[in-house]
XYZ file of C-alpha atoms in Angstrom:
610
model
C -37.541 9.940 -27.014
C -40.657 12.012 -26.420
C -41.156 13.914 -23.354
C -43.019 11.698 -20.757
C -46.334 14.247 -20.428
C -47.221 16.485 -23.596
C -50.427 18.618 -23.483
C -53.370 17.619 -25.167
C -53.770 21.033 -26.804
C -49.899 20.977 -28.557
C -50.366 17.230 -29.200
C -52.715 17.362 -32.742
C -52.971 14.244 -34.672
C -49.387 14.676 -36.371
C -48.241 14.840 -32.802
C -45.747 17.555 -33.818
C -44.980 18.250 -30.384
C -43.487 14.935 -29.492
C -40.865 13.108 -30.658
C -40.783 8.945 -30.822
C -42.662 7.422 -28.022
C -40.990 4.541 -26.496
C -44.197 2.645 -28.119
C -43.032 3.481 -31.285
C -39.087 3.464 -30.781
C -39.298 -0.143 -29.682
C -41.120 -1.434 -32.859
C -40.982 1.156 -36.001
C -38.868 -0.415 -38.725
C -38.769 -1.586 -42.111
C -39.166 -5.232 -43.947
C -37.262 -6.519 -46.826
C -38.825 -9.467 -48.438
C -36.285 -11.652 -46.741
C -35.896 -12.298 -42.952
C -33.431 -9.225 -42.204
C -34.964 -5.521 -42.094
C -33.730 -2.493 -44.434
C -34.699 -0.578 -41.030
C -34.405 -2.657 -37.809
C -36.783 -1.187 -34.969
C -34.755 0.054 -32.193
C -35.829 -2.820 -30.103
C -34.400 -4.923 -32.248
C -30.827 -4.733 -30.633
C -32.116 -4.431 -27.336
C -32.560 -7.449 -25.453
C -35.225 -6.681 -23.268
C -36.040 -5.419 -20.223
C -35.506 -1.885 -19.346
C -37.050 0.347 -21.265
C -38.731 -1.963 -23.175
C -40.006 -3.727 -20.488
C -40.954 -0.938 -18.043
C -42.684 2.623 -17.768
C -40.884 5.825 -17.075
C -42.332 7.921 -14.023
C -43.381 11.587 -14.446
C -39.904 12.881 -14.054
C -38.001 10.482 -16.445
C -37.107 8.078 -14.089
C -37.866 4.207 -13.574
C -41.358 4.240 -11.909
C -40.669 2.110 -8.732
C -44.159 1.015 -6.907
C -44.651 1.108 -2.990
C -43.016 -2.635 -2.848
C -40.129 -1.486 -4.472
C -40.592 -3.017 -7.917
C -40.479 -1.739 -11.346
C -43.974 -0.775 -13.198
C -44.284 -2.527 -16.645
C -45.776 -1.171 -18.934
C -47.898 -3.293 -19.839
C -49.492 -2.959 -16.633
C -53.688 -2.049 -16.853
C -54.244 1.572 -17.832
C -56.356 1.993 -14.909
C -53.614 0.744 -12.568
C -51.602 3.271 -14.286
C -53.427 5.816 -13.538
C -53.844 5.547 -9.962
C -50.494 4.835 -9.543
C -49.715 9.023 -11.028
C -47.687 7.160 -13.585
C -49.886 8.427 -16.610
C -52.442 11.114 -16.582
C -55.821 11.045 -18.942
C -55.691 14.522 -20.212
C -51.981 13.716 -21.085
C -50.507 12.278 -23.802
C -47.952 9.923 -22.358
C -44.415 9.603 -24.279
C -44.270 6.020 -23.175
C -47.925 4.840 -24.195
C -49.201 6.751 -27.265
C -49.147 5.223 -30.118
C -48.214 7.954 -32.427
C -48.120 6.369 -35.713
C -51.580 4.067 -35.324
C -53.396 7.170 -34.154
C -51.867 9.044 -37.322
C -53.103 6.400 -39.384
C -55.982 6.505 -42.166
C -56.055 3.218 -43.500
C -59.549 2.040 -44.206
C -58.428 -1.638 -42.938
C -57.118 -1.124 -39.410
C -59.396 -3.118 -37.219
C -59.985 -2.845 -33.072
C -60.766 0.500 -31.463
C -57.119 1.538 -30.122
C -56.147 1.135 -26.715
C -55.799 3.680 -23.696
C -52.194 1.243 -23.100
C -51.310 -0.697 -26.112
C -49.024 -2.534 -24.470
C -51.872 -4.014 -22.516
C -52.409 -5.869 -26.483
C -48.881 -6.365 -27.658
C -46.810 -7.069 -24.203
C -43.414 -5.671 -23.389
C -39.791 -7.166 -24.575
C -38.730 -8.606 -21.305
C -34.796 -9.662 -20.582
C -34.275 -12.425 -23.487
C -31.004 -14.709 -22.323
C -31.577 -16.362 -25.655
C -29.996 -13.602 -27.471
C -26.703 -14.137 -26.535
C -26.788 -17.974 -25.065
C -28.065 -19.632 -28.118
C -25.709 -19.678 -31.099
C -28.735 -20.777 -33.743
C -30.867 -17.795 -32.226
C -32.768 -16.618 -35.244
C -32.926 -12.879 -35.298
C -34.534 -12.255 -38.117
C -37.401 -13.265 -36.770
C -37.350 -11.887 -33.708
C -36.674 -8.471 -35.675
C -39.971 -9.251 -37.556
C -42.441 -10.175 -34.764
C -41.617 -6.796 -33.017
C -42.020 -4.616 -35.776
C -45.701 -6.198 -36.437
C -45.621 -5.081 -32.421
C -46.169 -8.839 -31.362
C -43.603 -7.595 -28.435
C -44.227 -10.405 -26.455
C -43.664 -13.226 -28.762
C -40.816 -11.767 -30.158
C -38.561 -14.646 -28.081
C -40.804 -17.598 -28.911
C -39.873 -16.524 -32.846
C -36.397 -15.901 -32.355
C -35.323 -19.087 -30.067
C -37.344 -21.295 -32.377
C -39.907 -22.543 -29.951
C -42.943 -22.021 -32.492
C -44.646 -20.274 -35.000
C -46.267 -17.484 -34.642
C -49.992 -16.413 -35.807
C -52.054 -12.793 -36.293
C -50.142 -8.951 -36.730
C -50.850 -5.998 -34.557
C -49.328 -4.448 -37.571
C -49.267 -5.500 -40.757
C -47.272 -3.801 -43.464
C -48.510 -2.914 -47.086
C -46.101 -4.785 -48.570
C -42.919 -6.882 -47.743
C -41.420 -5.927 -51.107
C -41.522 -2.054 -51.081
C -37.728 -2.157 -52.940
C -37.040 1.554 -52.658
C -40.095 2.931 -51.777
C -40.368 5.719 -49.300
C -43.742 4.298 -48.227
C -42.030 1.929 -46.021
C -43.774 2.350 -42.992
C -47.321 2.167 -44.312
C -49.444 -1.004 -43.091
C -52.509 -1.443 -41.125
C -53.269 -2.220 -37.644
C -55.335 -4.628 -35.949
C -55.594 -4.382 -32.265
C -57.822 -7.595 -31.934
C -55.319 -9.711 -33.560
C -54.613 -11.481 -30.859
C -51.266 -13.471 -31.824
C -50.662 -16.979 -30.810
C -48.233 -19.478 -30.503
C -48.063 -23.273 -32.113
C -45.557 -24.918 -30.242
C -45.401 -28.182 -32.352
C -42.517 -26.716 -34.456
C -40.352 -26.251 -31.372
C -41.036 -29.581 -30.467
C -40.648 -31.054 -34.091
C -37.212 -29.902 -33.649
C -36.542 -30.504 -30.531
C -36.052 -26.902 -28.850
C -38.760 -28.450 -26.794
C -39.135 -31.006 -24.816
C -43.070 -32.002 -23.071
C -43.162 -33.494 -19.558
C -46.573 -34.384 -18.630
C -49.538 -32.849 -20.189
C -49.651 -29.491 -19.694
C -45.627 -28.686 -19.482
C -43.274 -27.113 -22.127
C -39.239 -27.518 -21.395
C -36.447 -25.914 -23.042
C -33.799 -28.497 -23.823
C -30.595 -28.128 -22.561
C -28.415 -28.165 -25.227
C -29.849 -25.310 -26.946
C -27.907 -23.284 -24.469
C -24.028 -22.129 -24.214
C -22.806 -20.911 -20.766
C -19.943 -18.427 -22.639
C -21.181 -16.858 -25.717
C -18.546 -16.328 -28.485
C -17.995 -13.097 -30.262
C -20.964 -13.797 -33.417
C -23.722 -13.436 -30.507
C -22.310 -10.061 -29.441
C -22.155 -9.167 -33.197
C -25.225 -9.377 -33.830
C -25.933 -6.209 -32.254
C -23.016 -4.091 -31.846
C -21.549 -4.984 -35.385
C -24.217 -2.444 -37.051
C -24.144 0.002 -34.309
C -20.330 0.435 -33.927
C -19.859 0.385 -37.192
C -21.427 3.166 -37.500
C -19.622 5.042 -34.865
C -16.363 3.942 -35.357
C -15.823 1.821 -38.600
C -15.954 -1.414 -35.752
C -15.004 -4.820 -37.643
C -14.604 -8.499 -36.064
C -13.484 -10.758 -38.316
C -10.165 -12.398 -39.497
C -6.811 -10.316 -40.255
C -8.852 -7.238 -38.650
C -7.405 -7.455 -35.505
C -4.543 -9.253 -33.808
C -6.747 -10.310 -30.747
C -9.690 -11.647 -33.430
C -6.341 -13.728 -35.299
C -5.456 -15.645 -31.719
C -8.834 -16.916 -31.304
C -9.864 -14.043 -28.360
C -13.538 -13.378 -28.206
C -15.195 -10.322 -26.923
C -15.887 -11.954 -23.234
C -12.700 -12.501 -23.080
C -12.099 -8.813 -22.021
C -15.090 -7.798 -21.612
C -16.725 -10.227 -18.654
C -19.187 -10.222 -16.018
C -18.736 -7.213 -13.621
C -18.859 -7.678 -10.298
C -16.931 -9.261 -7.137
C -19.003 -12.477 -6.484
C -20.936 -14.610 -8.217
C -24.368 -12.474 -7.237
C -22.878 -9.679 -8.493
C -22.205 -11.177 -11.733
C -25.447 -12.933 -12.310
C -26.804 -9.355 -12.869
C -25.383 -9.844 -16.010
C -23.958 -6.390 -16.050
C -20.717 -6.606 -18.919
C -17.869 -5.077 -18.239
C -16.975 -2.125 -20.519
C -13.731 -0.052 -21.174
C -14.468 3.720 -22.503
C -16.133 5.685 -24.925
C -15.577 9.599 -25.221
C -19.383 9.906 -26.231
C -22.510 8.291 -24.729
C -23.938 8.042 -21.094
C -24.866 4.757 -21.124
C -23.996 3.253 -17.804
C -21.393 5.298 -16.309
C -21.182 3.343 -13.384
C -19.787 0.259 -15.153
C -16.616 2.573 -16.852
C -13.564 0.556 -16.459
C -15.218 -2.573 -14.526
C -14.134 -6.221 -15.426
C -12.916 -4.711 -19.059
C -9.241 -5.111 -19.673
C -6.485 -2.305 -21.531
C -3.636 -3.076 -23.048
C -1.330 -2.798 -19.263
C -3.380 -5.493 -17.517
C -1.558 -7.483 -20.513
C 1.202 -6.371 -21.501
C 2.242 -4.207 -19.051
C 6.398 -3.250 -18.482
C 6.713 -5.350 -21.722
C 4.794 -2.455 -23.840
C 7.452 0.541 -22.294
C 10.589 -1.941 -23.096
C 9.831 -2.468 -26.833
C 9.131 0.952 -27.560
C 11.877 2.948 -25.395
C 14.422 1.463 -28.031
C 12.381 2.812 -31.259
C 11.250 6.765 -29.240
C 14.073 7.294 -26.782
C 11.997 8.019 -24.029
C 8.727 7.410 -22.040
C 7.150 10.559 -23.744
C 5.097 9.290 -26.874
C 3.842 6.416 -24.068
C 3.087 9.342 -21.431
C 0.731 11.442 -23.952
C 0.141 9.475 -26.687
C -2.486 5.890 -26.547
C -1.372 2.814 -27.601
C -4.461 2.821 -29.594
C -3.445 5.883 -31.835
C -0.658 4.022 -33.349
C -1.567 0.450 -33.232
C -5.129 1.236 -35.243
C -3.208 3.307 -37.889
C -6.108 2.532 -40.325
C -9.574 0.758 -40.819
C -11.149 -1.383 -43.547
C -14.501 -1.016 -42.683
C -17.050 1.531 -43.379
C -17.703 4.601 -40.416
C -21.025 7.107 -40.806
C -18.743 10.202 -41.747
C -20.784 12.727 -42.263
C -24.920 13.859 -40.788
C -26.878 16.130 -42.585
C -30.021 16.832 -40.586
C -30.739 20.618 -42.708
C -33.814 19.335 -44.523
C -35.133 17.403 -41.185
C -34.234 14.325 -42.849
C -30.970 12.380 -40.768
C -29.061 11.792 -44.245
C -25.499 10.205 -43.768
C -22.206 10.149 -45.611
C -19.903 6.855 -45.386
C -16.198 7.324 -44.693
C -15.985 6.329 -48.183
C -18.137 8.983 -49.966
C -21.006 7.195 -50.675
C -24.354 7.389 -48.752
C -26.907 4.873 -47.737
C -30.103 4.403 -48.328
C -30.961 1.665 -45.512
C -29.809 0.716 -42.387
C -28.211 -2.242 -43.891
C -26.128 -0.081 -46.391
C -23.780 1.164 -43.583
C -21.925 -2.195 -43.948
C -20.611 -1.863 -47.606
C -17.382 0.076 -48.652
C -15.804 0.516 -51.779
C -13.452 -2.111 -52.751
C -10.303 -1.786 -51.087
C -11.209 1.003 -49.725
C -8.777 2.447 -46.026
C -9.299 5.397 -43.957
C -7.375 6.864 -41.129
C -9.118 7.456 -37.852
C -8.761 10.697 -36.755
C -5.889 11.589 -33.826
C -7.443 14.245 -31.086
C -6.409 14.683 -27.426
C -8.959 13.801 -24.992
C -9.045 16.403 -22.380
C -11.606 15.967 -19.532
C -12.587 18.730 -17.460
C -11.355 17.968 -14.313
C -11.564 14.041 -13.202
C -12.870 12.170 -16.743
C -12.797 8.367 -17.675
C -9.688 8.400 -19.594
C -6.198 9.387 -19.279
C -5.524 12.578 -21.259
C -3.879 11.586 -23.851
C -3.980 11.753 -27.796
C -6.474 8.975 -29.298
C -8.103 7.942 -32.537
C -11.450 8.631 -33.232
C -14.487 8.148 -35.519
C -14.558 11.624 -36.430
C -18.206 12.610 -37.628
C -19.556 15.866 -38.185
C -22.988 17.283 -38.495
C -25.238 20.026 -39.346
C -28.581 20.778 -37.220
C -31.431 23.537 -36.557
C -32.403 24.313 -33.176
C -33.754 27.197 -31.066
C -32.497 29.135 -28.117
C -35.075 29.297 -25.440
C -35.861 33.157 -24.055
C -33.691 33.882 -21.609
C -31.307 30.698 -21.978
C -27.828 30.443 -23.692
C -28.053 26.719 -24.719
C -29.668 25.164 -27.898
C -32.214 22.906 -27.910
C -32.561 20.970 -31.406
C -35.977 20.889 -33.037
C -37.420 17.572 -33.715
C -36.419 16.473 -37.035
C -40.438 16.033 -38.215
C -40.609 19.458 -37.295
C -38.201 21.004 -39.481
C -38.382 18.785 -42.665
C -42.389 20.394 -42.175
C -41.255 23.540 -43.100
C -38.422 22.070 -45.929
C -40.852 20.714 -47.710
C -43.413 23.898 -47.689
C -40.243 25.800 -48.675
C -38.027 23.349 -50.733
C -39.528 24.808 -54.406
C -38.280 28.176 -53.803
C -34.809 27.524 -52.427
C -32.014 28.446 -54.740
C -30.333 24.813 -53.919
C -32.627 22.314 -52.017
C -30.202 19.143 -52.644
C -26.819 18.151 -53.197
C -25.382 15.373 -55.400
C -24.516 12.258 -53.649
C -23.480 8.525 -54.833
C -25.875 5.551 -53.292
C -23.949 2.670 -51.481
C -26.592 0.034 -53.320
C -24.409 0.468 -57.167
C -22.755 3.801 -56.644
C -25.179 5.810 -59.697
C -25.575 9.524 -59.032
C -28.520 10.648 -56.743
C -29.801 13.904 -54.613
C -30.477 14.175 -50.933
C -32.197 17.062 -49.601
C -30.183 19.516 -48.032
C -30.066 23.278 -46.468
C -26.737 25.000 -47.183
C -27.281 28.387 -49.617
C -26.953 31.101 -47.183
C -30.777 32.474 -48.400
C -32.214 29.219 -47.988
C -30.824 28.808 -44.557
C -32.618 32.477 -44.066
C -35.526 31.415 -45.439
C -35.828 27.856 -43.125
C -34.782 30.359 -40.273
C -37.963 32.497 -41.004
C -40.075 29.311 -41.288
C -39.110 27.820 -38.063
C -39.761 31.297 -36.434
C -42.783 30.679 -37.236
C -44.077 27.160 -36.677
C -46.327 26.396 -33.629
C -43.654 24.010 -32.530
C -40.598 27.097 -31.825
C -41.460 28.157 -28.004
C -42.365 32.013 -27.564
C -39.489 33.831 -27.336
C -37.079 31.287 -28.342
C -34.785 32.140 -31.701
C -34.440 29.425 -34.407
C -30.623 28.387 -34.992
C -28.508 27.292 -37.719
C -25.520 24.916 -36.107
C -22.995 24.753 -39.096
C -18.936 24.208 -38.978
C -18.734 24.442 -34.657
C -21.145 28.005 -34.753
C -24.494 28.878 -34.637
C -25.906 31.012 -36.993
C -29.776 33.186 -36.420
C -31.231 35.872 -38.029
C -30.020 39.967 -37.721
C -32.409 41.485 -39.906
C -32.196 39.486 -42.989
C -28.688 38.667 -42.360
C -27.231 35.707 -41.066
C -24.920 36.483 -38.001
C -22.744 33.900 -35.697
C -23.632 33.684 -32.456
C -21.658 32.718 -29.308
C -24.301 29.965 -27.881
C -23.259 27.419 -25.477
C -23.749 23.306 -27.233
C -23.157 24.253 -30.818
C -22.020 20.741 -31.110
C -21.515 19.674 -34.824
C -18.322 16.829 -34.297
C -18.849 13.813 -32.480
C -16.201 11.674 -32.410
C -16.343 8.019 -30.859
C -13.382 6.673 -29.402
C -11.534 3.770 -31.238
C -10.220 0.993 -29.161
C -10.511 -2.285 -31.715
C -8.978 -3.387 -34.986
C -5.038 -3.198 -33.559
C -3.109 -3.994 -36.271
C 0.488 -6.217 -36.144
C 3.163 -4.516 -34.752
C 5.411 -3.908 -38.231
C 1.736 -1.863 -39.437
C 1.898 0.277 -36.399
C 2.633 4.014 -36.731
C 5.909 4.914 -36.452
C 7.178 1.316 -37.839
C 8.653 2.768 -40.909
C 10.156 5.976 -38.847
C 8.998 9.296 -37.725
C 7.404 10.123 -41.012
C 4.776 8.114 -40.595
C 3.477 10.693 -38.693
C 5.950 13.890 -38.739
C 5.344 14.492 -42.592
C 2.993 16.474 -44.816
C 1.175 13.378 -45.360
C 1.511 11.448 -42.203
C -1.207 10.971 -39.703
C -0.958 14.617 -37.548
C -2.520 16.066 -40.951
C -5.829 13.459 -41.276
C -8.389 15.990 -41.423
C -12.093 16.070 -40.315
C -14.203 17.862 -42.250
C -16.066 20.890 -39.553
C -18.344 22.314 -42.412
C -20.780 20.302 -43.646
C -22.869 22.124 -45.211
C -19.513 24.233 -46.997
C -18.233 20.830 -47.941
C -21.353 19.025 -49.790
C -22.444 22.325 -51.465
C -18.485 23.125 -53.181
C -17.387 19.536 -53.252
C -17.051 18.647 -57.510
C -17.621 15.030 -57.750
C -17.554 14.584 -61.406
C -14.112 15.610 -61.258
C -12.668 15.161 -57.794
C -14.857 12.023 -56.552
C -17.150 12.161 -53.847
C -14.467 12.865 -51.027
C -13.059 15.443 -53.111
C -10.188 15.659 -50.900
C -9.774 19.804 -52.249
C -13.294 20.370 -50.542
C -12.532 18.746 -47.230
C -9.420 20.631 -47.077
C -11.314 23.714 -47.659
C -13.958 22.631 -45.150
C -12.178 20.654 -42.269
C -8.991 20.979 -39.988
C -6.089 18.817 -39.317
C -5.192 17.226 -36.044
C -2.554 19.656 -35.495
C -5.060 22.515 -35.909
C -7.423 20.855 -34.085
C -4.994 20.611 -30.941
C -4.552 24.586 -31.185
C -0.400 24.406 -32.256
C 0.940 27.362 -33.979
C 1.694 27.626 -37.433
C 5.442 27.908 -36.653
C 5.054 24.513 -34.432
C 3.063 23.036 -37.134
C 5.473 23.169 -39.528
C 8.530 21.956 -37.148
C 6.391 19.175 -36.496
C 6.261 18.337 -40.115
C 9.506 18.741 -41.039
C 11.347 15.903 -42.521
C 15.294 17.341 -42.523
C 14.882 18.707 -39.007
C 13.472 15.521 -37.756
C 15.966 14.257 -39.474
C 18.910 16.197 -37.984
C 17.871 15.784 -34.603
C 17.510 12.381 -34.671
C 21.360 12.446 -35.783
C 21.259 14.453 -32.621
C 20.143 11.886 -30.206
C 16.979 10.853 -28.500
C 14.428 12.031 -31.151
C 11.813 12.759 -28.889
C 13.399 15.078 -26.281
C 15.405 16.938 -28.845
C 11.921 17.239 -30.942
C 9.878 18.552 -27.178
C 12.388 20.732 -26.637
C 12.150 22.330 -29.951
C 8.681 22.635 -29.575
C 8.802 24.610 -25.922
């Protein structure tokens, strides 16, 4: 999200300097010529409120006024500006409209204004979205990316029909065109609303002459799981290869739905009407802290004693239980698709499935290759001090990635460049590089195609010197390469690794859904499920990106070429910094073997490991 004030001399008409304002972020997407979008707008999953419904102050924060009450933003410019929420000479990350003041289509119509939400209205809290089953979101997804904001409900609960586009795009039927976002605007559109088809079928009901009532039956008091998955089915799978559907998980197969662990939180019946949902734990993401562990059950509140009795027979001992989640063994594999791999090099976000292939939408990240499995990833969470979860061993969504960024002068932490930024300087340097894609197979039909990506060690150089040199890289501050858990800049004309502080390049989301039936579990056909050289303590996640798509041979190996992620990734027992000699104890079939002729299997195995 762009910075809440930008200067007016860094902020040209490209708007380099800023990243998506939350004008933008809540309605930039793509149509397909049918009622769902190739790429939803952010505020398409968002139901309201919140951001989308109300202005940040100068510091980031929720602007509060002197009564105590939230600031929309659709509140008059003016207003705004006596308030000290937005300053003239400023361009405000909330308001601007980046991409209509970037525009030069011929056809756009209305002079823009100061607050554009003042003309399109905010998304406010929408209890439609989850407590109306025949909520139609494929409209709602399409009045918000014309940036009808405000009618965005009417659409989607079926109340009318909408009339007149803020934005209009080009053309509903781009197929694979990269000109997706092209349209024109008209800020004296003015939308309206027919109500006669909400009456026609009877969302609506008139009393009197001037009143419009929702009809009662149009609502449900408990949503089931499909209203919950209209949202978070895209989004976690993505993270985490997240599926809800029959013979995925054991809860899904006895007819649980998602409320039924995850309710209300809160003590009383105020508390709860806040509408705040309980949720368990995620290992990445800030997203309401607060609400960690409230109202959101684990597998003790159910099965408590019950889970230690059935397993002490089968381990010999509390200790797999003690450092080991139920999770790890219980999700031994997944069926659906997981965003693997993210190759940001060329400034463009391109993705790799879990299944080798890579999409080309939004909507792509659903499909898989026919029976298609993959293992989540085992790695010990280990908090620094007091975190949200026990430390234990857990499976993850293991994802890797590969980034630029700059260190500011004087600061040991890396700040990553804004993607527009950097794909600037690709493209003005893309027809000298020595290798300026790499191969890739498209979800859509699985035919060959290139992506754009940084990886030869002279092209990296070369971006390096680039970014140096942009307007956007701060004085002082050195461009970065962030490549297999390093940073690389520039000694000379030789690339050197260099100790910085956030040279993030895994992040892996926790897995806590899709338990499979006891007799899949690991550890159901022995030890070796996971104490073997193919068991689950050697799944592998790949730490190189850019060393893995550049050597990988697809013709030959496939597009997982399982030699190059070898080459370019660790294990889970490397990962969790054993020795070699350890390692290959662990792994051992005869001595695991032998000393579970000797007796409890598990202490005989610690001890050996001490």
């Amino acid at each position: 999200m762009a910075a809440k004030n930008n200067d007016a001399d860094t902020a040209t008409i490209a708007k380099a300097g800023m990243d998506r304002t939350t004008f933008d972020w809540i309605g930039k997407g793509a149509l397909n010529p049918g009622t769902l979008l190739k790429v939803p707008p952010c505020g398409a999953c968002h139901p309201g409120s919140g951001s989308t419904e109300y202005i940040r102050d100068v510091d980031g924060t929720a602007a509060i006024d002197e009564d105590g009450n939230y600031v929309r933003l659709d509140t008059e410019f003016d207003e705004l500006v006596a308030l000290g929420l937005v300053s003239e000479s400023m361009f405000d990350g909330d308001l601007f409209p980046m991409m209509a003041v970037a525009s030069t289509n011929e056809n756009n119509s209305g002079d823009i204004p100061e607050n554009p939400f003042e003309v399109t209205g905010v998304l406010e809290g929408d209890c439609l979205l989850c407590h109306m089953p025949s909520y139609n979101f494929g409209a709602r997804f399409k009045q918000i990316s014309y940036r009808n904001y405000q009618w965005a409900a009417v659409a989607g609960a079926n109340l009318g029909s909408v009339s007149g586009k803020i934005f209009d795009y080009t053309s509903e039927d781009y197929n694979n065109s990269n000109d997706w976002a092209s349209g024109e605007w008209h800020w004296d559109a003015d939308p309206g609303v027919n109500y006669a088809p909400g009456i026609d079928n009877g969302n609506i009901v008139v009393k009197g002459e001037d009143e419009l009532w929702l009809k009662g039956r149009i609502f449900v008091s408990s949503p089931d799981s499909a209203a919950c998955l209209r949202c978070h089915s895209g989004a976690d799978s993505k993270k985490r290869g997240f599926g809800w559907a029959a013979g995925k998980d054991v809860h899904f197969d006895q007819g649980m739905d998602c409320i039924d662990c995850h309710g209300l939180a809160g003590d009383t019946d105020a508390e709860r009407m806040e509408h705040n949902i309980g949720k368990g734990y995620a290992r990445l993401g800030s997203v309401r802290n607060d609400l960690d562990g409230t109202n959101a059950y684990d597998c003790d509140d159910c099965h408590g004693d019950y889970i230690l009795d059935q397993h002490s027979d089968v381990f010999g001992g509390p200790m797999h239980l003690d450092n080991i989640a139920c999770q790890t063994c219980h999700i031994p594999y997944k069926v659906d698709n997981m965003g693997y791999l993210i190759d940001m090099s060329s400034g463009n976000q391109v993705w790799m499935l879990r299944d080798g292939t890579t999409p080309r939408w939004a909507g792509d990240f659903g499909a898989i290759k026919e029976g298609f499995v993959w293992s989540p990833f085992i790695k010990k969470y280990d908090p620094d001090g007091a975190g949200p979860m026990p430390e234990k061993y857990y499976p993850y969504g293991a994802k890797s990635s590969t980034w630029f960024g700059y260190v500011p002068a004087g600061k040991n932490t890396i700040q990553p460049y804004i993607l527009k930024n950097v794909k600037a300087v690709y493209d003005a340097l893309k027809s000298g590089m020595n290798a300026p894609s790499v191969p890739v197979d498209l979800v859509v039909d699985g035919t060959g195609y290139s992506k754009p990506n940084v990886s030869d060690p002279e092209d990296v150089a070369a971006m390096l010197t680039g970014l140096a040199a942009n307007p956007q890289t701060p004085a002082g501050a050195v461009p970065v390469f962030v490549s297999e858990e390093a940073a690389y800049k520039l000694d000379g004309d030789a690339l050197v690794s260099a100790p910085y502080e956030n040279a993030e390049t895994d992040h892996n989301f926790s897995i806590f859904h899709n338990i499979r039936p006891a007799d899949e579990a690991l550890g159901a056909n022995g030890c070796t499920d996971c104490h073997s050289a193919d068991g689950a303590l050697v799944n592998t996640q790949i730490t190189n990106v850019s060393g893995f798509l550049s050597s990988r041979d697809i013709e030959a190996n496939g597009v997982l070429d399982e030699a190059a992620v070898e080459a370019n990734g660790e294990t889970m027992l490397e990962f969790a910094g054993f020795s070699e000699e350890d390692q290959a104890i662990m792994l051992d079939k005869e001595q695991l073997e032998v000393m579970g002729e000797s007796g409890s299997t598990s202490e005989c195995f610690i001890e050996a490991l001490m």
